[in-house]
XYZ file of C-alpha atoms in Angstrom:
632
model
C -10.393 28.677 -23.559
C -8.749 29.797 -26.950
C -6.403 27.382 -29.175
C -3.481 25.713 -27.943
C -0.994 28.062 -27.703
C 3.125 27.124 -28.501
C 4.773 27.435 -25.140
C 8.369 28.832 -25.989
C 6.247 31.711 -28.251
C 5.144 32.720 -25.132
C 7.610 32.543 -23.319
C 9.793 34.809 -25.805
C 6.947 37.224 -25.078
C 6.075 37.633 -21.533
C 7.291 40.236 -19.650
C 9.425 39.839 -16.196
C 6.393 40.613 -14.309
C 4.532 38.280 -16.341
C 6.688 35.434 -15.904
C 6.918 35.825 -11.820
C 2.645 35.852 -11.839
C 2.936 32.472 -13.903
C 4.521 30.796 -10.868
C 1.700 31.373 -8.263
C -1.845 31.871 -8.471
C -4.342 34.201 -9.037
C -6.322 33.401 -6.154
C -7.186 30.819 -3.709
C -8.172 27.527 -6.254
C -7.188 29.342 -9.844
C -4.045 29.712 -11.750
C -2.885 33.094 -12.941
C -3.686 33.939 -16.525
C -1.893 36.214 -18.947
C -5.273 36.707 -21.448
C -3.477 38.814 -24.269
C -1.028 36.086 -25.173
C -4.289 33.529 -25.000
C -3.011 32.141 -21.906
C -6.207 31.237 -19.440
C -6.355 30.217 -16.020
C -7.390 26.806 -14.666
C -9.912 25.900 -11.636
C -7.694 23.334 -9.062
C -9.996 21.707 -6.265
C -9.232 18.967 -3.072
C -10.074 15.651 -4.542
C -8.757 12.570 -3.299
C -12.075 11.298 -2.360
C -14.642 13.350 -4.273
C -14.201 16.812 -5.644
C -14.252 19.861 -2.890
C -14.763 22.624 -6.003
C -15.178 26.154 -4.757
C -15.106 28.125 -8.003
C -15.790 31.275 -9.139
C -16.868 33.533 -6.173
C -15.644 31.627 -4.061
C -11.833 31.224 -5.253
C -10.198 34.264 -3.312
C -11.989 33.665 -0.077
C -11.790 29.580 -0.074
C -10.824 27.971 2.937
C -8.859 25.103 2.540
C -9.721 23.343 5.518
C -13.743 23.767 5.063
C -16.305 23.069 3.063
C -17.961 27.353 2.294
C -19.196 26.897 -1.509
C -18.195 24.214 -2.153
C -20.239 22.730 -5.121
C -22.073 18.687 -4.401
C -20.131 16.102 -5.200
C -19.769 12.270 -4.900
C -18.040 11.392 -1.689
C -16.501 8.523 -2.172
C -14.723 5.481 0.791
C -11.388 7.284 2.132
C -8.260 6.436 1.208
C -7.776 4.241 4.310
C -10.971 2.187 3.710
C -10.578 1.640 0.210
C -6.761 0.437 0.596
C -8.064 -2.483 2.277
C -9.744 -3.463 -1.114
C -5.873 -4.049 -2.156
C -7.496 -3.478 -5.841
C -6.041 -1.007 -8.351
C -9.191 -1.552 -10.823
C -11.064 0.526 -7.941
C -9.063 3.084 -7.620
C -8.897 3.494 -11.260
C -12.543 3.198 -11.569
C -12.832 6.036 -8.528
C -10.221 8.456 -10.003
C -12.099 8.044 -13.396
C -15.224 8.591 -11.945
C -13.986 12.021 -10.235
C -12.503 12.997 -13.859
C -16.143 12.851 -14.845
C -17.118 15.055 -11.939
C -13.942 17.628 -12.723
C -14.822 18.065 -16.425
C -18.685 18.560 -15.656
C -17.259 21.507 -13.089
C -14.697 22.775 -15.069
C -12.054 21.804 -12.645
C -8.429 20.729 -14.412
C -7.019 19.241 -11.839
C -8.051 17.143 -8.485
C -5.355 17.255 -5.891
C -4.578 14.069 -4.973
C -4.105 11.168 -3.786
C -1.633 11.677 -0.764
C 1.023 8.384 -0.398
C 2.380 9.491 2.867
C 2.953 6.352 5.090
C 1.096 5.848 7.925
C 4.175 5.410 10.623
C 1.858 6.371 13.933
C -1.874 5.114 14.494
C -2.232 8.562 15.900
C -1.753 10.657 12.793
C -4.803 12.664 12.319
C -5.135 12.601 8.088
C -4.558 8.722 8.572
C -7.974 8.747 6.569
C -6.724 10.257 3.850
C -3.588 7.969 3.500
C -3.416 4.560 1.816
C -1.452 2.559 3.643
C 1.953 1.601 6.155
C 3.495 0.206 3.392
C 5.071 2.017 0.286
C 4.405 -0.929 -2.230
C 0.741 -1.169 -1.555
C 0.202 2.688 -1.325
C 2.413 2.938 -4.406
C 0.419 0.829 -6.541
C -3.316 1.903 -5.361
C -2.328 5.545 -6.099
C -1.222 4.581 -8.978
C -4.361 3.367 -10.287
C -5.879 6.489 -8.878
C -3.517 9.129 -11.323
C -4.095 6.919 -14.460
C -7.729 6.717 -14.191
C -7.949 10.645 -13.174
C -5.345 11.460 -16.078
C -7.063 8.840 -18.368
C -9.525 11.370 -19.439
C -7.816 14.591 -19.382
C -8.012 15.823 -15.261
C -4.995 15.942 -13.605
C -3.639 14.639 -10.482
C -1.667 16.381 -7.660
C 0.757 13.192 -5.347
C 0.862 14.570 -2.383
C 2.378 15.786 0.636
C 6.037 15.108 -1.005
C 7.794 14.353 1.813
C 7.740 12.642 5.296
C 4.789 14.352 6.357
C 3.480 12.218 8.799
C 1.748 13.876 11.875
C -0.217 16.971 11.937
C 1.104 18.231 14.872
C 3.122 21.006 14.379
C 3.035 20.540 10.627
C 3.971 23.830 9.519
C 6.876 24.036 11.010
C 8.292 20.387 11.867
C 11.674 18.939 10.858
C 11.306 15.309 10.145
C 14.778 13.967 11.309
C 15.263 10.720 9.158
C 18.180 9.546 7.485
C 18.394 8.413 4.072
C 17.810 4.429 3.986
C 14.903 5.581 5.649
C 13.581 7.992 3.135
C 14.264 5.827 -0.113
C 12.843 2.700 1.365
C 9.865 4.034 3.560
C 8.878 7.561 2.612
C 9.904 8.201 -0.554
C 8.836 4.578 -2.344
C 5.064 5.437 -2.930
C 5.779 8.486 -4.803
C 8.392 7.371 -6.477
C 6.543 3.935 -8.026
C 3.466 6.799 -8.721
C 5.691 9.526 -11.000
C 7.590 6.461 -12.746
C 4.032 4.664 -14.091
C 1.837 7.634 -14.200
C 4.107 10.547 -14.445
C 1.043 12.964 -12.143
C 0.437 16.020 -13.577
C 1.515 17.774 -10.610
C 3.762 16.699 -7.266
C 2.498 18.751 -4.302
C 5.515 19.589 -1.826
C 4.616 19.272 2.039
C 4.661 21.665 4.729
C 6.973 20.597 7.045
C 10.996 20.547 6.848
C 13.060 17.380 6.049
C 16.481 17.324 8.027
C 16.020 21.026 9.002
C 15.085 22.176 5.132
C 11.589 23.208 3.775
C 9.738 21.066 1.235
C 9.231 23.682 -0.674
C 13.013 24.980 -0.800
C 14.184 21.005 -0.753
C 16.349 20.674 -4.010
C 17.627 17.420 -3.251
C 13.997 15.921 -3.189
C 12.369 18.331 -5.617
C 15.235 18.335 -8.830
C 17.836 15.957 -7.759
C 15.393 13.208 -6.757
C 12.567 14.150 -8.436
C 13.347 15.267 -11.535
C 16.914 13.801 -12.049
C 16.399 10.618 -10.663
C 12.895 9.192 -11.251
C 12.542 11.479 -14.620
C 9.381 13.439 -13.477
C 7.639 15.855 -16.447
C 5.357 17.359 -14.714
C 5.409 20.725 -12.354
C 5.676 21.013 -8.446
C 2.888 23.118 -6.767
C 3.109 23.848 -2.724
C 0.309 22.766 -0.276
C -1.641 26.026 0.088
C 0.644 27.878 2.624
C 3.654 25.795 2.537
C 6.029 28.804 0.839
C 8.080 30.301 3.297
C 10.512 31.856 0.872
C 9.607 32.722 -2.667
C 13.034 32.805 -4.504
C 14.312 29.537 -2.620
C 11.736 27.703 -3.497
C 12.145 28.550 -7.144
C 15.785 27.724 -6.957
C 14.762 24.188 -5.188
C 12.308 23.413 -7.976
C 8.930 24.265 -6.916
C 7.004 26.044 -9.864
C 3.788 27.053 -8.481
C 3.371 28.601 -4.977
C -0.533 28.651 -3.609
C -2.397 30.376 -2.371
C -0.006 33.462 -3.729
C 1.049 36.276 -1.582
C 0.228 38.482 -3.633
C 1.931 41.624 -3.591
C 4.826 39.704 -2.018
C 5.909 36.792 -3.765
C 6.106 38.219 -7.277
C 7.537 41.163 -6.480
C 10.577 39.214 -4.328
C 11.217 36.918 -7.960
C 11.463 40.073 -9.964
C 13.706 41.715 -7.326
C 15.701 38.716 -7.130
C 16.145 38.139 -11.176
C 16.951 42.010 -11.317
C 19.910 41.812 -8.765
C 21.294 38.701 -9.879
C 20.240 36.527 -7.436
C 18.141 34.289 -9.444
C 19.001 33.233 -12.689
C 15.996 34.265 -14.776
C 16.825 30.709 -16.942
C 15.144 29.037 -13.554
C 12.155 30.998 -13.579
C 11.631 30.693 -17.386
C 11.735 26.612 -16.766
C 8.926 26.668 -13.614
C 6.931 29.000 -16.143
C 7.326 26.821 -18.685
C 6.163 23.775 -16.773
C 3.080 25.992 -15.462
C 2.002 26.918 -19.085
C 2.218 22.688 -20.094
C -0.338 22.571 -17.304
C -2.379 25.098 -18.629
C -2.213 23.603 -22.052
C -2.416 19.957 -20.944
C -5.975 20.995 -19.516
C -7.433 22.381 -22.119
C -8.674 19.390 -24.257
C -11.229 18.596 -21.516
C -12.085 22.151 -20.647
C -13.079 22.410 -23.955
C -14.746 19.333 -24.373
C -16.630 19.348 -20.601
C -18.820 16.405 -19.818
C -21.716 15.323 -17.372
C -22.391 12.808 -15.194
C -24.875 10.664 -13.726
C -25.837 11.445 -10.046
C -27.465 8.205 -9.328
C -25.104 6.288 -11.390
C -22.144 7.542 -9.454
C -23.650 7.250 -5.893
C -24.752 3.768 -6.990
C -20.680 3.537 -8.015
C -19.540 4.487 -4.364
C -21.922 1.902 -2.931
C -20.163 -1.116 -4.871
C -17.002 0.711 -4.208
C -17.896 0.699 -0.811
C -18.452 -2.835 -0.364
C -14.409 -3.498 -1.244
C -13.715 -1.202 1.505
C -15.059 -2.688 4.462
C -13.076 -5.951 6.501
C -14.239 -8.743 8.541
C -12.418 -8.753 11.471
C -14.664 -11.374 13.526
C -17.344 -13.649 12.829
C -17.605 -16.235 15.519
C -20.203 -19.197 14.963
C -21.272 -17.055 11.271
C -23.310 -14.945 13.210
C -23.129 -12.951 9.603
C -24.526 -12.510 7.779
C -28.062 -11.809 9.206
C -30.562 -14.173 8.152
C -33.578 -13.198 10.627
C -36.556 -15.429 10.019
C -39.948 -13.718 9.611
C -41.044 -12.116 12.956
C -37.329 -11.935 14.265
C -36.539 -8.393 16.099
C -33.217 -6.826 15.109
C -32.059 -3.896 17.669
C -29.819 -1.472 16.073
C -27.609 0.565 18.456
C -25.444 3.480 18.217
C -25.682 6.987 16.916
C -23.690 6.439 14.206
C -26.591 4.087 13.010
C -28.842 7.072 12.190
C -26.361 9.803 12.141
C -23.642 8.337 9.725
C -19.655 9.319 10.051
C -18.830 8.608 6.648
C -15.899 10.741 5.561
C -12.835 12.808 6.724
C -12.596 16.800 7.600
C -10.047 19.228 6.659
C -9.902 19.794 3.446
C -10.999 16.369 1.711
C -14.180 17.191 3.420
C -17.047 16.499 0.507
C -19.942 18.325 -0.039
C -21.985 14.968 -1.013
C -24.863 14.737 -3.499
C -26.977 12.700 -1.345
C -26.561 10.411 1.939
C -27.538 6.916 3.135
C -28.679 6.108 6.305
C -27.841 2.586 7.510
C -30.423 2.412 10.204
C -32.631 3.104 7.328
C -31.225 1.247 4.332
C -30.691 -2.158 7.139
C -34.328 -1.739 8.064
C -35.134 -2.143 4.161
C -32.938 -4.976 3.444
C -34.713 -7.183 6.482
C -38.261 -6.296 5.283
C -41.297 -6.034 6.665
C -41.800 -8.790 8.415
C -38.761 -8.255 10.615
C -39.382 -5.912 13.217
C -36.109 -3.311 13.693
C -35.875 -1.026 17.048
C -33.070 1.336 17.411
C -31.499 2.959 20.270
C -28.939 5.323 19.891
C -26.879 4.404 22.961
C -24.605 7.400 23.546
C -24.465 11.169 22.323
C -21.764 11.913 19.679
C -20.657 15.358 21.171
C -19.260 13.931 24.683
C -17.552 10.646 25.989
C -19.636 10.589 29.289
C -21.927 7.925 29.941
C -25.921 9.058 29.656
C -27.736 6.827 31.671
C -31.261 7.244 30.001
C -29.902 6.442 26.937
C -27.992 3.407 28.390
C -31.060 2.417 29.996
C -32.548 2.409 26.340
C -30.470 0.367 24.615
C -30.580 -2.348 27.260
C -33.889 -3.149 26.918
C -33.634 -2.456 23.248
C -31.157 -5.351 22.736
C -33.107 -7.827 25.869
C -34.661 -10.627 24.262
C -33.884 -9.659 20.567
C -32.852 -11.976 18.113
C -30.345 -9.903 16.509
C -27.927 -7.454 18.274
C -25.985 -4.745 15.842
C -23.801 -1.818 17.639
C -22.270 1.305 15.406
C -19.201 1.824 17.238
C -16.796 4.208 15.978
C -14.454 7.591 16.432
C -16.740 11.244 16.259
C -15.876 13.900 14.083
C -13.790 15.848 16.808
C -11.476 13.180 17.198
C -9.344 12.556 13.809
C -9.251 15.587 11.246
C -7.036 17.326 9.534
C -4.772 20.061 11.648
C -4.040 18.005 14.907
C -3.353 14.011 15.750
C -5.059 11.889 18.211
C -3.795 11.492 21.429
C -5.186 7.935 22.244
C -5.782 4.553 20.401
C -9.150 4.138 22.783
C -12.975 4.794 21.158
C -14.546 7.059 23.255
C -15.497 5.180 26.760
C -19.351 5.823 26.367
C -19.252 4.164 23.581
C -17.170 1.013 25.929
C -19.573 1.077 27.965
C -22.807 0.966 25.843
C -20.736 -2.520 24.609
C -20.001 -3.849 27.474
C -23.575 -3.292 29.176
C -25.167 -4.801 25.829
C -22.924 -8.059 26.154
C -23.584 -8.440 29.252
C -27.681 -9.203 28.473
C -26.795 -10.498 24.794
C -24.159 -12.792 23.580
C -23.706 -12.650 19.893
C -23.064 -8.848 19.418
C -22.616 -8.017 16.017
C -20.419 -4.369 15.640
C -20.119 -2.343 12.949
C -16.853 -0.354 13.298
C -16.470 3.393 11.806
C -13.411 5.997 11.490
C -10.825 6.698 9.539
C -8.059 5.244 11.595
C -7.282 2.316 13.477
C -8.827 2.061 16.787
C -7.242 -0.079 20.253
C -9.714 -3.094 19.950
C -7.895 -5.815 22.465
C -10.272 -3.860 25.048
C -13.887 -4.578 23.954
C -13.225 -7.101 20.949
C -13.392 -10.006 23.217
C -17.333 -9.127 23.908
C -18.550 -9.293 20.128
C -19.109 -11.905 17.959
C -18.317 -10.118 14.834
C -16.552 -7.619 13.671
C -17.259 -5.570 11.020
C -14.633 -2.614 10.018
C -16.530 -0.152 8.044
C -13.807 2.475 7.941
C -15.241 6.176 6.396
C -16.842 4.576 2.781
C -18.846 6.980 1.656
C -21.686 8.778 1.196
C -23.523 5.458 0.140
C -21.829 3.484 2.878
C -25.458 3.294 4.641
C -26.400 1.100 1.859
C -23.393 -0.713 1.583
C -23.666 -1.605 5.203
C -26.789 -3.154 4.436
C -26.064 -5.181 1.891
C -22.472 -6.476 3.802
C -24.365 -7.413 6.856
C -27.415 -9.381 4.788
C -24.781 -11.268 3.004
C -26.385 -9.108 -0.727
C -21.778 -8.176 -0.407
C -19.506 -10.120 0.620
C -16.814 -8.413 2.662
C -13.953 -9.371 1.273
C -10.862 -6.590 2.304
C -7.530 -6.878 4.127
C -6.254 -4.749 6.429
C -3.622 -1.856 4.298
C -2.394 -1.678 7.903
C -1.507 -3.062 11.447
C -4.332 -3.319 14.535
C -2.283 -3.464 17.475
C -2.931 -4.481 20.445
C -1.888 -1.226 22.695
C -0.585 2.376 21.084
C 3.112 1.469 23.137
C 3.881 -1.685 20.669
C 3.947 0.670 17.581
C 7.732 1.010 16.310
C 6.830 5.298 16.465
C 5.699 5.390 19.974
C 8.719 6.982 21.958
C 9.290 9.414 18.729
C 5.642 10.590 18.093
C 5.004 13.299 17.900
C 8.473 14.858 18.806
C 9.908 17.757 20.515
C 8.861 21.394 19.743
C 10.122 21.665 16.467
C 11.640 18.547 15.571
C 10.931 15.220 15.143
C 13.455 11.958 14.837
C 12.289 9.064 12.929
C 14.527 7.042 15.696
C 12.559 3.375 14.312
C 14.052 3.553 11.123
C 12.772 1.262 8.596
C 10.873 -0.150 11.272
C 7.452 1.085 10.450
C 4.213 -0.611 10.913
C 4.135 -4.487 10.177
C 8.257 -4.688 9.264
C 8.273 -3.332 13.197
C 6.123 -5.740 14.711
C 7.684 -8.424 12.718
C 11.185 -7.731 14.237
C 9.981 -7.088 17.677
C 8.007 -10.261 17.660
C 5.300 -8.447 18.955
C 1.524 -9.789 18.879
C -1.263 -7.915 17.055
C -4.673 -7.715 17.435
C -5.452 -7.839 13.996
C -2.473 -8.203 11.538
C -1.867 -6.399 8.095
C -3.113 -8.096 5.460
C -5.644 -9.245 7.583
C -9.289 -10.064 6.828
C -12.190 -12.689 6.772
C -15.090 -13.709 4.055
C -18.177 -15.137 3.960
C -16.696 -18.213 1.868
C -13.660 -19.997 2.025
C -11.046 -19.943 -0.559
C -7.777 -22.360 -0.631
C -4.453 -21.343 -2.535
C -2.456 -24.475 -3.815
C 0.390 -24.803 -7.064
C 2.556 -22.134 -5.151
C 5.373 -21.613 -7.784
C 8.403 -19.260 -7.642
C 10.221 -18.853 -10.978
C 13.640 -16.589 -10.564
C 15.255 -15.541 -13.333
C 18.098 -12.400 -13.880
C 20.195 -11.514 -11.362
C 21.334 -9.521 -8.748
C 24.904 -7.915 -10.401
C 23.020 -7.380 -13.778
C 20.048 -5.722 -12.206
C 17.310 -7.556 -13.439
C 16.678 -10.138 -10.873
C 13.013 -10.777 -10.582
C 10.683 -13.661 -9.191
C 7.618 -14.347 -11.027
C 5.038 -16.073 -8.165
C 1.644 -18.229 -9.539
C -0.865 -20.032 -7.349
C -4.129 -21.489 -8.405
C -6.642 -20.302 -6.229
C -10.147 -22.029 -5.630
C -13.443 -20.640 -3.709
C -14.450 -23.710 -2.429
C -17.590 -21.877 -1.017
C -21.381 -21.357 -2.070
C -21.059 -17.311 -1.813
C -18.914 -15.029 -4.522
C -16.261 -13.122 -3.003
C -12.956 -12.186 -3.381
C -9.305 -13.146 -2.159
C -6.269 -11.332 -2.188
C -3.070 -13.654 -3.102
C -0.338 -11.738 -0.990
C 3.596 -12.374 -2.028
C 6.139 -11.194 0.752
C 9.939 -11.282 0.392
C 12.911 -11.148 2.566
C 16.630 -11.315 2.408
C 17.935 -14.003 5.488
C 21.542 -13.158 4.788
C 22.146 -9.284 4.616
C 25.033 -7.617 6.146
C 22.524 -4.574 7.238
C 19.519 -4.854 9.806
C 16.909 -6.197 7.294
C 12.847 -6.767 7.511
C 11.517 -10.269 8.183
C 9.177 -9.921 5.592
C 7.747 -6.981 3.411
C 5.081 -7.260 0.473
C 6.120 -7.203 -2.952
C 3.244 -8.347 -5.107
C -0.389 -8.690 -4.788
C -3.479 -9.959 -7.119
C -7.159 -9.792 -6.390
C -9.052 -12.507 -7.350
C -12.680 -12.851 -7.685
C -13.892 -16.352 -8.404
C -17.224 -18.108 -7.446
C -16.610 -21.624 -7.532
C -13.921 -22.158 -9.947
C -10.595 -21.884 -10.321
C -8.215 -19.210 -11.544
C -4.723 -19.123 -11.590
């Protein structure tokens, strides 16, 4: 990559043609290059968990939804898992530790992480989303962009805006009216450009209020620009251009894939006749060049980074992600006295779910096996027998392997089931259609209660699953999510008690699908879809319905006990000067013999507004991590 190069110089010096390349790519992950005005191009690449590079070869026939060429990378927990860590310092930590990964691959910037709210269960990228509330996902991804950006990778926030179903994505108009947007949808990302001003803002496929994304000027320049003060430039999702020359007009700088042949020739066209002022297309080309130049201080510099150190990262990282939903009688952690038998059930045991597909699918670097890595931790003088229990590629019950895992778990001291949802059921491209786990997997529980009764269950997917079912026959709980390549490990070491589980749900468990605020409007009519809850979303819907949960956000147990006393609320400003804030302290105190961690939630709400208001929404959170002492 040659010096930096002065942006206005060469933009004085390009040529029409030049200038309409600038604004899309040059194939499927690079940015075009203009190489006799010293003007490279730079490698993009999926990366909200873990880096998805395909470069070189592979960059004009990439798929975006698959994993051909791409190069091994850490896979780190999903965005839904590690949300219930509620801790910024581990997103930072992850979205440094993926900077380390880009600038060993020569990849500038990692798209990601996506803030979109998660206002149906059913949403199929649920994984890849933080959370159902805009002040938690807003401050995780946060973290995320300042520790990717901290050394000299950029970050794409994505999918900018209300894109929240797959179904029918590419064409969908999200019908929601304006409270809704700026204090649901539009929060995250907004609370993201303000503190960490992303390199990039990637538009979303689907229409808002019967206009594009991508051709959106409201959201992309008068919000985005205008209002919160954003720098950087606005790239499409990879297909989301429908129309070249309004997209330009609406703000968005850099259409991918290009359409090469197409798009570049409709700009020039369009700045020849009149139709677009060529002052437009000089500003997205100017933002594309800062992005070119921006990256060059750590394509230059490159880096390395340590395999084992960074699978050894996702394993601790891991550990935040997982909650304890259950633990009756402190059946966990295991503590299996020499000669004990522990029966480990369930496929996923031995054949691990532990990330996403589509297009944050991860080529990993390695892969732990909890039915391996559990049978470590207990030693050799515990004796472990597995059964896998049902087959991941149907629903149906298999009586042989029922049969198995009955007198697998007879007479054992220990019981632990991997429950969770199979590949084909959440992705990328299409929603779920149920709540339910897959009613093999029902059954396998229900016939192992039935001749054990302290069932321990380790829970995997990326999205919340109906539990009001089947919870009732387990002792414990544990919610594993999608963590990671090393989540075999880190399963391990939660169940022996070597971790402490210590997350809160980011979102709701209902009891049933029908109590969620989105059921009668998800996914909508062909071609449309009306956000009829409103504001309503997730908790702040349950809340106002007065509707019971199975598992409640914010939710989550420990292995010790921790009490919060000295609750005191300071005001100070006020509302007519703008500056009213509330500064909350609490001393809080593990009064336990195990280290762990506690989340101190704060939660406002206005009791006199004039407008249909929330009972309660989250405005403040701290993790704490004391071991018998206090911290305040």
């Amino acid at each position: 990559m040659p010096d930096a190069f002065d942006v206005d110089e060469v933009v004085a010096q390009l040529t029409l043609e030049e200038k309409a390349s600038l604004t899309m790519g040059s194939g499927f992950w690079y940015t075009a290059a203009v190489e006799r005005l010293g003007v490279g191009r730079i490698l993009v690449s999926d990366g909200p968990h873990g880096l998805r590079a395909q470069p070189d070869g592979h960059s004009d026939s990439g798929d975006h939804v698959g994993l051909g060429g791409s190069v091994p990378a850490t896979c780190f927990p999903t965005a839904s898992g590690l949300a219930s860590s509620w801790d910024p310092e581990a997103f930072r930590t992850v979205g440094q530790a993926i900077a380390r990964e880009a600038r060993a691959g020569g990849v500038s910037l990692a798209l990601g992480p996506g803030v979109n709210i998660k206002r149906s269960p059913l949403c199929g990228r649920n994984f890849e989303y933080l959370s159902e509330d805009p002040y938690l996902a807003g401050a995780l991804a946060t973290a995320t962009v300042q520790g990717t950006q901290s050394l000299g990778i950029g970050t794409s926030l994505k999918h900018y805006a209300a894109n929240n179903q797959e179904d029918d994505r590419l064409r969908v108009s999200a019908e929601v009216d304006e409270r809704t947007l700026r204090e649901i949808y539009l929060p995250a990302f907004e609370a993201v450009v303000k503190d960490a001003q992303p390199w990039t803002v990637m538009c979303a496929y689907n229409k808002i209020n019967g206009t594009y994304a991508s051709e959106h000027h409201w959201l992309l320049t008068e919000v985005l620009r205008d209002e919160w003060g954003f720098e950087g430039l606005v790239v499409s999702d990879w297909g989301a251009v429908h129309d070249r020359v309004a997209a330009l007009a609406a703000g968005l700088d850099l259409e991918m894939p290009p359409a090469l042949g197409y798009s570049e020739v409709a700009v020039v066209d369009a700045v020849r006749d009149g139709a677009l002022d060529e002052g437009v297309l000089d500003e997205a080309v100017r933002r594309v060049l800062r992005l070119v130049r921006q990256a060059q201080p750590a394509l230059e510099e490159g880096g390395a980074f340590d395999v084992d150190e960074h699978h050894a990262l996702a394993r601790r990282i891991a550990h935040q992600a997982a909650v304890l939903l259950k633990n009756d009688g402190g059946v966990l952690p295991l503590r299996p006295a020499a000669g004990a038998r522990v029966a480990v059930i369930g496929e996923f045991a031995r054949t691990p779910r532990f990330q996403g597909a589509g297009s944050s699918q991860v080529n990993p670097t390695r892969v732990d096996i909890g039915l391996d890595e559990l049978t470590a931790a207990l030693g050799a003088q515990v004796s472990v027998e597995f059964a896998p229990g049902f087959r991941l590629d149907s629903a149906d019950d298999d009586p042989a392997l029922l049969d198995e895992a009955i007198r697998t778990a007879t007479g054992a001291d220990h019981v632990v089931v991997f429950l969770g949802l199979p590949v084909q059921a959440e992705s990328e491209g299409f929603d779920r259609t149920t709540m339910d786990l897959p009613a093999n997997q029902i059954t396998l529980l229900q016939r192992v209660s039935a001749v054990h009764d302290s069932v321990i269950v380790v829970l995997v997917g990326g999205s919340t699953v109906q539990m009001s079912t089947w919870d009732h026959r387990a002792a414990a709980i544990l919610n594993c999510w999608l963590s990671g390549q090393a989540s075999g490990g880190a399963v391990a070491d939660l169940l022996t008690g070597a971790a402490n589980p210590s997350g809160k749900l980011a979102e709701t468990i209902p009891i049933r699908l029908e109590d969620n605020s989105s059921y009668l409007n998800f996914p909508g009519d062909p071609g449309v879809v009306r956000y009829g809850e409103g504001v309503f979303v997730g908790y702040r819907g349950y809340d106002k319905s007065v509707v019971d949960v199975s598992y409640p956000f914010g939710y989550g147990l420990s292995y010790t006990t921790f009490t919060i006393g000295g609750v005191t609320a300071t005001v100070s400003g006020s509302v007519a000067g703008g500056d009213l804030s509330v500064a909350v302290s609490a001393t809080v105190t593990n009064i336990g013999a195990v280290a762990g961690a506690e989340v101190v939630q704060v939660y406002v709400g206005d009791l006199e507004s004039e407008v249909a208001r929330l009972p309660r929404e989250v405005h403040g959170e701290d993790r704490l991590c004391p071991l018998g002492d206090e911290r305040a």
